[in-house]
Amino acid sequence: MSRVKLRKVIESSLLLAGGFVLHQIMPPLVAGMKPDMSLLMLFIVVLLYQDKKLTILSGLVAGIISALSTTFPGGQVANMIDKPITALAVLALVLSGKYFNLSKKFSLGIIGALGTIISGSIFLGIASLIVALPQSFMVLFISVVLPAALLNTCFLYMLYPIIAKIKGLLPKIEFDSEKETA
């Protein structure tokens, strides 16, 4: 693995770890279910790198982290399925925004809201197939997924520019091209 690829994986891992911490401090809203703030960092990883392989890897890692930390019945399997699919959907949204030349601010809003709605819908759908939901799908969607979409969108507007700026300040990796091909 090249140094540049390794650096992207390490940076992505650190962002996902930060998402895990955010997820742990978020209080439950309804029926023990809480917004998955690690999703926010998954969105930021996809926005920063826009790389299909890294997106899939980050989605898998986010799914594992969320599965290990969930308190929702059936949430382990639901997270493992939801996060990689959501990551790819968000990558499609990011690339669509670039294709249609949408402003970054508008794209962030679409990604924060739709990405969370996609994730929450998949999560609740899978969980409902595995176990009985503690509330109806619609009650959980309205009381947890929609507020999480609003929170993730607001936090994405706040955190993405800061993280992108910090990433831009990091020194670039300089390496000898002969060593890289060896």
PDB file of C-alpha atoms in Angstrom:
ATOM      1  CA  MET A   1       0.000   0.000   0.000  1.00  0.00           C
ATOM      2  CA  SER A   2       1.394   3.381  -0.919  1.00  0.00           C
ATOM      3  CA  ARG A   3       1.993   6.045   1.693  1.00  0.00           C
ATOM      4  CA  VAL A   4      -0.755   8.234   0.246  1.00  0.00           C
ATOM      5  CA  LYS A   5      -3.324   5.409   0.413  1.00  0.00           C
ATOM      6  CA  LEU A   6      -2.196   4.480   3.916  1.00  0.00           C
ATOM      7  CA  ARG A   7      -2.525   8.099   5.002  1.00  0.00           C
ATOM      8  CA  LYS A   8      -6.098   8.248   3.659  1.00  0.00           C
ATOM      9  CA  VAL A   9      -6.993   5.067   5.532  1.00  0.00           C
ATOM     10  CA  ILE A  10      -5.453   6.387   8.765  1.00  0.00           C
ATOM     11  CA  GLU A  11      -7.164   9.774   8.453  1.00  0.00           C
ATOM     12  CA  SER A  12     -10.485   8.071   7.715  1.00  0.00           C
ATOM     13  CA  SER A  13     -10.033   5.782  10.712  1.00  0.00           C
ATOM     14  CA  LEU A  14      -9.386   8.750  12.990  1.00  0.00           C
ATOM     15  CA  LEU A  15     -12.507  10.501  11.729  1.00  0.00           C
ATOM     16  CA  LEU A  16     -14.596   7.364  12.245  1.00  0.00           C
ATOM     17  CA  ALA A  17     -13.173   7.014  15.762  1.00  0.00           C
ATOM     18  CA  GLY A  18     -14.261  10.611  16.427  1.00  0.00           C
ATOM     19  CA  GLY A  19     -17.709   9.653  15.157  1.00  0.00           C
ATOM     20  CA  PHE A  20     -17.773   6.760  17.612  1.00  0.00           C
ATOM     21  CA  VAL A  21     -17.066   9.171  20.482  1.00  0.00           C
ATOM     22  CA  LEU A  22     -19.836  11.500  19.302  1.00  0.00           C
ATOM     23  CA  HIS A  23     -22.180   8.514  19.092  1.00  0.00           C
ATOM     24  CA  GLN A  24     -21.365   7.494  22.663  1.00  0.00           C
ATOM     25  CA  ILE A  25     -22.151  10.896  24.146  1.00  0.00           C
ATOM     26  CA  MET A  26     -25.432  11.362  22.233  1.00  0.00           C
ATOM     27  CA  PRO A  27     -28.405  10.714  24.555  1.00  0.00           C
ATOM     28  CA  PRO A  28     -31.247   8.364  23.485  1.00  0.00           C
ATOM     29  CA  LEU A  29     -34.355  10.079  22.110  1.00  0.00           C
ATOM     30  CA  VAL A  30     -37.156   7.482  21.879  1.00  0.00           C
ATOM     31  CA  ALA A  31     -37.386   3.847  23.001  1.00  0.00           C
ATOM     32  CA  GLY A  32     -33.643   3.737  23.742  1.00  0.00           C
ATOM     33  CA  MET A  33     -32.811   4.691  20.144  1.00  0.00           C
ATOM     34  CA  LYS A  34     -30.393   7.532  19.536  1.00  0.00           C
ATOM     35  CA  PRO A  35     -29.113   9.276  16.431  1.00  0.00           C
ATOM     36  CA  ASP A  36     -25.969   7.654  15.065  1.00  0.00           C
ATOM     37  CA  MET A  37     -23.491  10.506  15.027  1.00  0.00           C
ATOM     38  CA  SER A  38     -20.784   8.238  13.612  1.00  0.00           C
ATOM     39  CA  LEU A  39     -22.767   8.594  10.393  1.00  0.00           C
ATOM     40  CA  LEU A  40     -21.741  12.241  10.313  1.00  0.00           C
ATOM     41  CA  MET A  41     -18.065  11.313  10.204  1.00  0.00           C
ATOM     42  CA  LEU A  42     -18.745   8.687   7.556  1.00  0.00           C
ATOM     43  CA  PHE A  43     -20.255  11.456   5.425  1.00  0.00           C
ATOM     44  CA  ILE A  44     -17.179  13.615   5.990  1.00  0.00           C
ATOM     45  CA  VAL A  45     -14.856  10.760   4.962  1.00  0.00           C
ATOM     46  CA  VAL A  46     -16.812  10.300   1.729  1.00  0.00           C
ATOM     47  CA  LEU A  47     -16.826  14.052   1.069  1.00  0.00           C
ATOM     48  CA  LEU A  48     -13.084  14.407   1.645  1.00  0.00           C
ATOM     49  CA  TYR A  49     -11.839  11.468  -0.391  1.00  0.00           C
ATOM     50  CA  GLN A  50     -14.559  10.518  -2.904  1.00  0.00           C
ATOM     51  CA  ASP A  51     -12.900   7.140  -3.432  1.00  0.00           C
ATOM     52  CA  LYS A  52     -15.064   4.067  -4.008  1.00  0.00           C
ATOM     53  CA  LYS A  53     -12.793   1.541  -2.257  1.00  0.00           C
ATOM     54  CA  LEU A  54     -12.209   3.812   0.731  1.00  0.00           C
ATOM     55  CA  THR A  55     -15.946   4.539   0.881  1.00  0.00           C
ATOM     56  CA  ILE A  56     -16.775   0.820   1.059  1.00  0.00           C
ATOM     57  CA  LEU A  57     -14.043   0.204   3.644  1.00  0.00           C
ATOM     58  CA  SER A  58     -15.199   3.171   5.733  1.00  0.00           C
ATOM     59  CA  GLY A  59     -18.809   1.991   5.491  1.00  0.00           C
ATOM     60  CA  LEU A  60     -17.809  -1.459   6.720  1.00  0.00           C
ATOM     61  CA  VAL A  61     -15.756  -0.020   9.586  1.00  0.00           C
ATOM     62  CA  ALA A  62     -18.568   2.370  10.563  1.00  0.00           C
ATOM     63  CA  GLY A  63     -20.977  -0.587  10.477  1.00  0.00           C
ATOM     64  CA  ILE A  64     -18.751  -2.646  12.761  1.00  0.00           C
ATOM     65  CA  ILE A  65     -18.249   0.234  15.187  1.00  0.00           C
ATOM     66  CA  SER A  66     -21.974   0.978  15.287  1.00  0.00           C
ATOM     67  CA  ALA A  67     -22.821  -2.724  15.632  1.00  0.00           C
ATOM     68  CA  LEU A  68     -20.512  -3.055  18.620  1.00  0.00           C
ATOM     69  CA  SER A  69     -21.972  -0.025  20.351  1.00  0.00           C
ATOM     70  CA  THR A  70     -25.693  -0.247  19.547  1.00  0.00           C
ATOM     71  CA  THR A  71     -28.283  -0.795  22.237  1.00  0.00           C
ATOM     72  CA  PHE A  72     -31.138  -1.208  19.770  1.00  0.00           C
ATOM     73  CA  PRO A  73     -32.539  -4.763  19.446  1.00  0.00           C
ATOM     74  CA  GLY A  74     -31.361  -6.216  16.124  1.00  0.00           C
ATOM     75  CA  GLY A  75     -29.139  -3.183  15.618  1.00  0.00           C
ATOM     76  CA  GLN A  76     -25.975  -5.217  15.129  1.00  0.00           C
ATOM     77  CA  VAL A  77     -27.078  -6.765  11.840  1.00  0.00           C
ATOM     78  CA  ALA A  78     -28.937  -3.629  10.750  1.00  0.00           C
ATOM     79  CA  ASN A  79     -25.815  -1.485  11.214  1.00  0.00           C
ATOM     80  CA  MET A  80     -23.605  -3.934   9.315  1.00  0.00           C
ATOM     81  CA  ILE A  81     -25.949  -3.745   6.315  1.00  0.00           C
ATOM     82  CA  ASP A  82     -26.945  -0.092   6.590  1.00  0.00           C
ATOM     83  CA  LYS A  83     -23.565   1.659   6.777  1.00  0.00           C
ATOM     84  CA  PRO A  84     -21.870   0.296   3.607  1.00  0.00           C
ATOM     85  CA  ILE A  85     -25.034   0.888   1.542  1.00  0.00           C
ATOM     86  CA  THR A  86     -25.405   4.388   2.965  1.00  0.00           C
ATOM     87  CA  ALA A  87     -21.741   5.152   2.286  1.00  0.00           C
ATOM     88  CA  LEU A  88     -22.159   4.228  -1.383  1.00  0.00           C
ATOM     89  CA  ALA A  89     -25.398   6.223  -1.608  1.00  0.00           C
ATOM     90  CA  VAL A  90     -23.631   9.260  -0.145  1.00  0.00           C
ATOM     91  CA  LEU A  91     -20.774   8.822  -2.625  1.00  0.00           C
ATOM     92  CA  ALA A  92     -23.391   8.829  -5.402  1.00  0.00           C
ATOM     93  CA  LEU A  93     -24.878  12.036  -3.947  1.00  0.00           C
ATOM     94  CA  VAL A  94     -21.440  13.673  -3.758  1.00  0.00           C
ATOM     95  CA  LEU A  95     -20.570  12.720  -7.334  1.00  0.00           C
ATOM     96  CA  SER A  96     -24.021  13.818  -8.552  1.00  0.00           C
ATOM     97  CA  GLY A  97     -23.531  17.175  -6.864  1.00  0.00           C
ATOM     98  CA  LYS A  98     -20.222  17.599  -8.660  1.00  0.00           C
ATOM     99  CA  TYR A  99     -21.723  16.473 -11.984  1.00  0.00           C
ATOM    100  CA  PHE A 100     -24.599  18.950 -11.722  1.00  0.00           C
ATOM    101  CA  ASN A 101     -22.214  21.639 -10.449  1.00  0.00           C
ATOM    102  CA  LEU A 102     -24.164  22.210  -7.229  1.00  0.00           C
ATOM    103  CA  SER A 103     -22.714  24.561  -4.657  1.00  0.00           C
ATOM    104  CA  LYS A 104     -20.840  22.947  -1.770  1.00  0.00           C
ATOM    105  CA  LYS A 105     -23.294  24.417   0.762  1.00  0.00           C
ATOM    106  CA  PHE A 106     -26.319  23.008  -1.056  1.00  0.00           C
ATOM    107  CA  SER A 107     -24.592  19.635  -1.492  1.00  0.00           C
ATOM    108  CA  LEU A 108     -23.780  19.468   2.231  1.00  0.00           C
ATOM    109  CA  GLY A 109     -27.446  19.993   3.062  1.00  0.00           C
ATOM    110  CA  ILE A 110     -28.572  17.288   0.636  1.00  0.00           C
ATOM    111  CA  ILE A 111     -25.908  14.852   1.880  1.00  0.00           C
ATOM    112  CA  GLY A 112     -26.644  15.472   5.572  1.00  0.00           C
ATOM    113  CA  ALA A 113     -30.406  15.148   5.223  1.00  0.00           C
ATOM    114  CA  LEU A 114     -30.774  12.470   2.542  1.00  0.00           C
ATOM    115  CA  GLY A 115     -27.820  10.428   3.756  1.00  0.00           C
ATOM    116  CA  THR A 116     -29.290  10.223   7.250  1.00  0.00           C
ATOM    117  CA  ILE A 117     -32.774   9.452   5.934  1.00  0.00           C
ATOM    118  CA  ILE A 118     -31.390   6.678   3.721  1.00  0.00           C
ATOM    119  CA  SER A 119     -29.405   5.252   6.622  1.00  0.00           C
ATOM    120  CA  GLY A 120     -32.276   5.453   9.088  1.00  0.00           C
ATOM    121  CA  SER A 121     -34.732   3.903   6.658  1.00  0.00           C
ATOM    122  CA  ILE A 122     -32.433   0.986   5.875  1.00  0.00           C
ATOM    123  CA  PHE A 123     -31.619   0.512   9.568  1.00  0.00           C
ATOM    124  CA  LEU A 124     -35.264   0.488  10.663  1.00  0.00           C
ATOM    125  CA  GLY A 125     -36.277  -1.713   7.725  1.00  0.00           C
ATOM    126  CA  ILE A 126     -33.632  -4.337   8.477  1.00  0.00           C
ATOM    127  CA  ALA A 127     -34.284  -4.180  12.228  1.00  0.00           C
ATOM    128  CA  SER A 128     -38.016  -4.664  11.650  1.00  0.00           C
ATOM    129  CA  LEU A 129     -37.279  -7.815   9.642  1.00  0.00           C
ATOM    130  CA  ILE A 130     -35.105  -9.225  12.438  1.00  0.00           C
ATOM    131  CA  VAL A 131     -37.019  -8.217  15.589  1.00  0.00           C
ATOM    132  CA  ALA A 132     -40.207  -6.416  16.500  1.00  0.00           C
ATOM    133  CA  LEU A 133     -39.571  -2.677  16.654  1.00  0.00           C
ATOM    134  CA  PRO A 134     -40.288  -1.078  20.060  1.00  0.00           C
ATOM    135  CA  GLN A 135     -42.510   1.451  18.248  1.00  0.00           C
ATOM    136  CA  SER A 136     -43.971   1.561  14.750  1.00  0.00           C
ATOM    137  CA  PHE A 137     -41.627   2.269  11.851  1.00  0.00           C
ATOM    138  CA  MET A 138     -43.319   5.637  11.266  1.00  0.00           C
ATOM    139  CA  VAL A 139     -43.072   6.706  14.929  1.00  0.00           C
ATOM    140  CA  LEU A 140     -39.359   5.857  15.007  1.00  0.00           C
ATOM    141  CA  PHE A 141     -38.780   7.470  11.609  1.00  0.00           C
ATOM    142  CA  ILE A 142     -40.455  10.722  12.666  1.00  0.00           C
ATOM    143  CA  SER A 143     -39.086  10.830  16.213  1.00  0.00           C
ATOM    144  CA  VAL A 144     -35.527   9.612  15.599  1.00  0.00           C
ATOM    145  CA  VAL A 145     -34.547   9.616  11.907  1.00  0.00           C
ATOM    146  CA  LEU A 146     -35.886  13.065  11.003  1.00  0.00           C
ATOM    147  CA  PRO A 147     -34.369  14.817  14.049  1.00  0.00           C
ATOM    148  CA  ALA A 148     -31.107  12.957  13.377  1.00  0.00           C
ATOM    149  CA  ALA A 149     -31.224  14.191   9.763  1.00  0.00           C
ATOM    150  CA  LEU A 150     -31.619  17.748  10.999  1.00  0.00           C
ATOM    151  CA  LEU A 151     -28.822  17.357  13.569  1.00  0.00           C
ATOM    152  CA  ASN A 152     -26.463  15.666  11.093  1.00  0.00           C
ATOM    153  CA  THR A 153     -27.109  18.389   8.518  1.00  0.00           C
ATOM    154  CA  CYS A 154     -26.379  21.152  11.041  1.00  0.00           C
ATOM    155  CA  PHE A 155     -23.275  19.391  12.369  1.00  0.00           C
ATOM    156  CA  LEU A 156     -22.097  18.686   8.815  1.00  0.00           C
ATOM    157  CA  TYR A 157     -22.328  22.404   8.019  1.00  0.00           C
ATOM    158  CA  MET A 158     -20.264  23.133  11.130  1.00  0.00           C
ATOM    159  CA  LEU A 159     -17.688  20.332  11.094  1.00  0.00           C
ATOM    160  CA  TYR A 160     -16.948  19.705   7.418  1.00  0.00           C
ATOM    161  CA  PRO A 161     -15.346  23.124   6.746  1.00  0.00           C
ATOM    162  CA  ILE A 162     -13.266  22.839   9.922  1.00  0.00           C
ATOM    163  CA  ILE A 163     -12.050  19.312   9.153  1.00  0.00           C
ATOM    164  CA  ALA A 164     -11.404  20.154   5.491  1.00  0.00           C
ATOM    165  CA  LYS A 165      -9.386  23.215   6.563  1.00  0.00           C
ATOM    166  CA  ILE A 166      -7.363  21.178   9.073  1.00  0.00           C
ATOM    167  CA  LYS A 167      -6.746  18.507   6.452  1.00  0.00           C
ATOM    168  CA  GLY A 168      -5.551  21.214   4.058  1.00  0.00           C
ATOM    169  CA  LEU A 169      -3.071  22.428   6.657  1.00  0.00           C
ATOM    170  CA  LEU A 170      -1.468  19.019   7.106  1.00  0.00           C
ATOM    171  CA  PRO A 171       1.891  18.649   5.395  1.00  0.00           C
ATOM    172  CA  LYS A 172       1.863  16.786   2.107  1.00  0.00           C
ATOM    173  CA  ILE A 173       3.733  13.508   1.991  1.00  0.00           C
ATOM    174  CA  GLU A 174       6.871  13.811  -0.063  1.00  0.00           C
ATOM    175  CA  PHE A 175       8.402  10.589  -1.287  1.00  0.00           C
ATOM    176  CA  ASP A 176      10.912   9.472  -3.814  1.00  0.00           C
ATOM    177  CA  SER A 177       9.167   8.089  -6.934  1.00  0.00           C
ATOM    178  CA  GLU A 178      11.799   5.323  -7.242  1.00  0.00           C
ATOM    179  CA  LYS A 179      11.041   4.077  -3.713  1.00  0.00           C
ATOM    180  CA  GLU A 180       7.292   4.135  -4.400  1.00  0.00           C
ATOM    181  CA  THR A 181       7.527   1.850  -7.445  1.00  0.00           C
ATOM    182  CA  ALA A 182       9.891  -0.601  -5.743  1.00  0.00           C
TER     183      ALA A 182
END
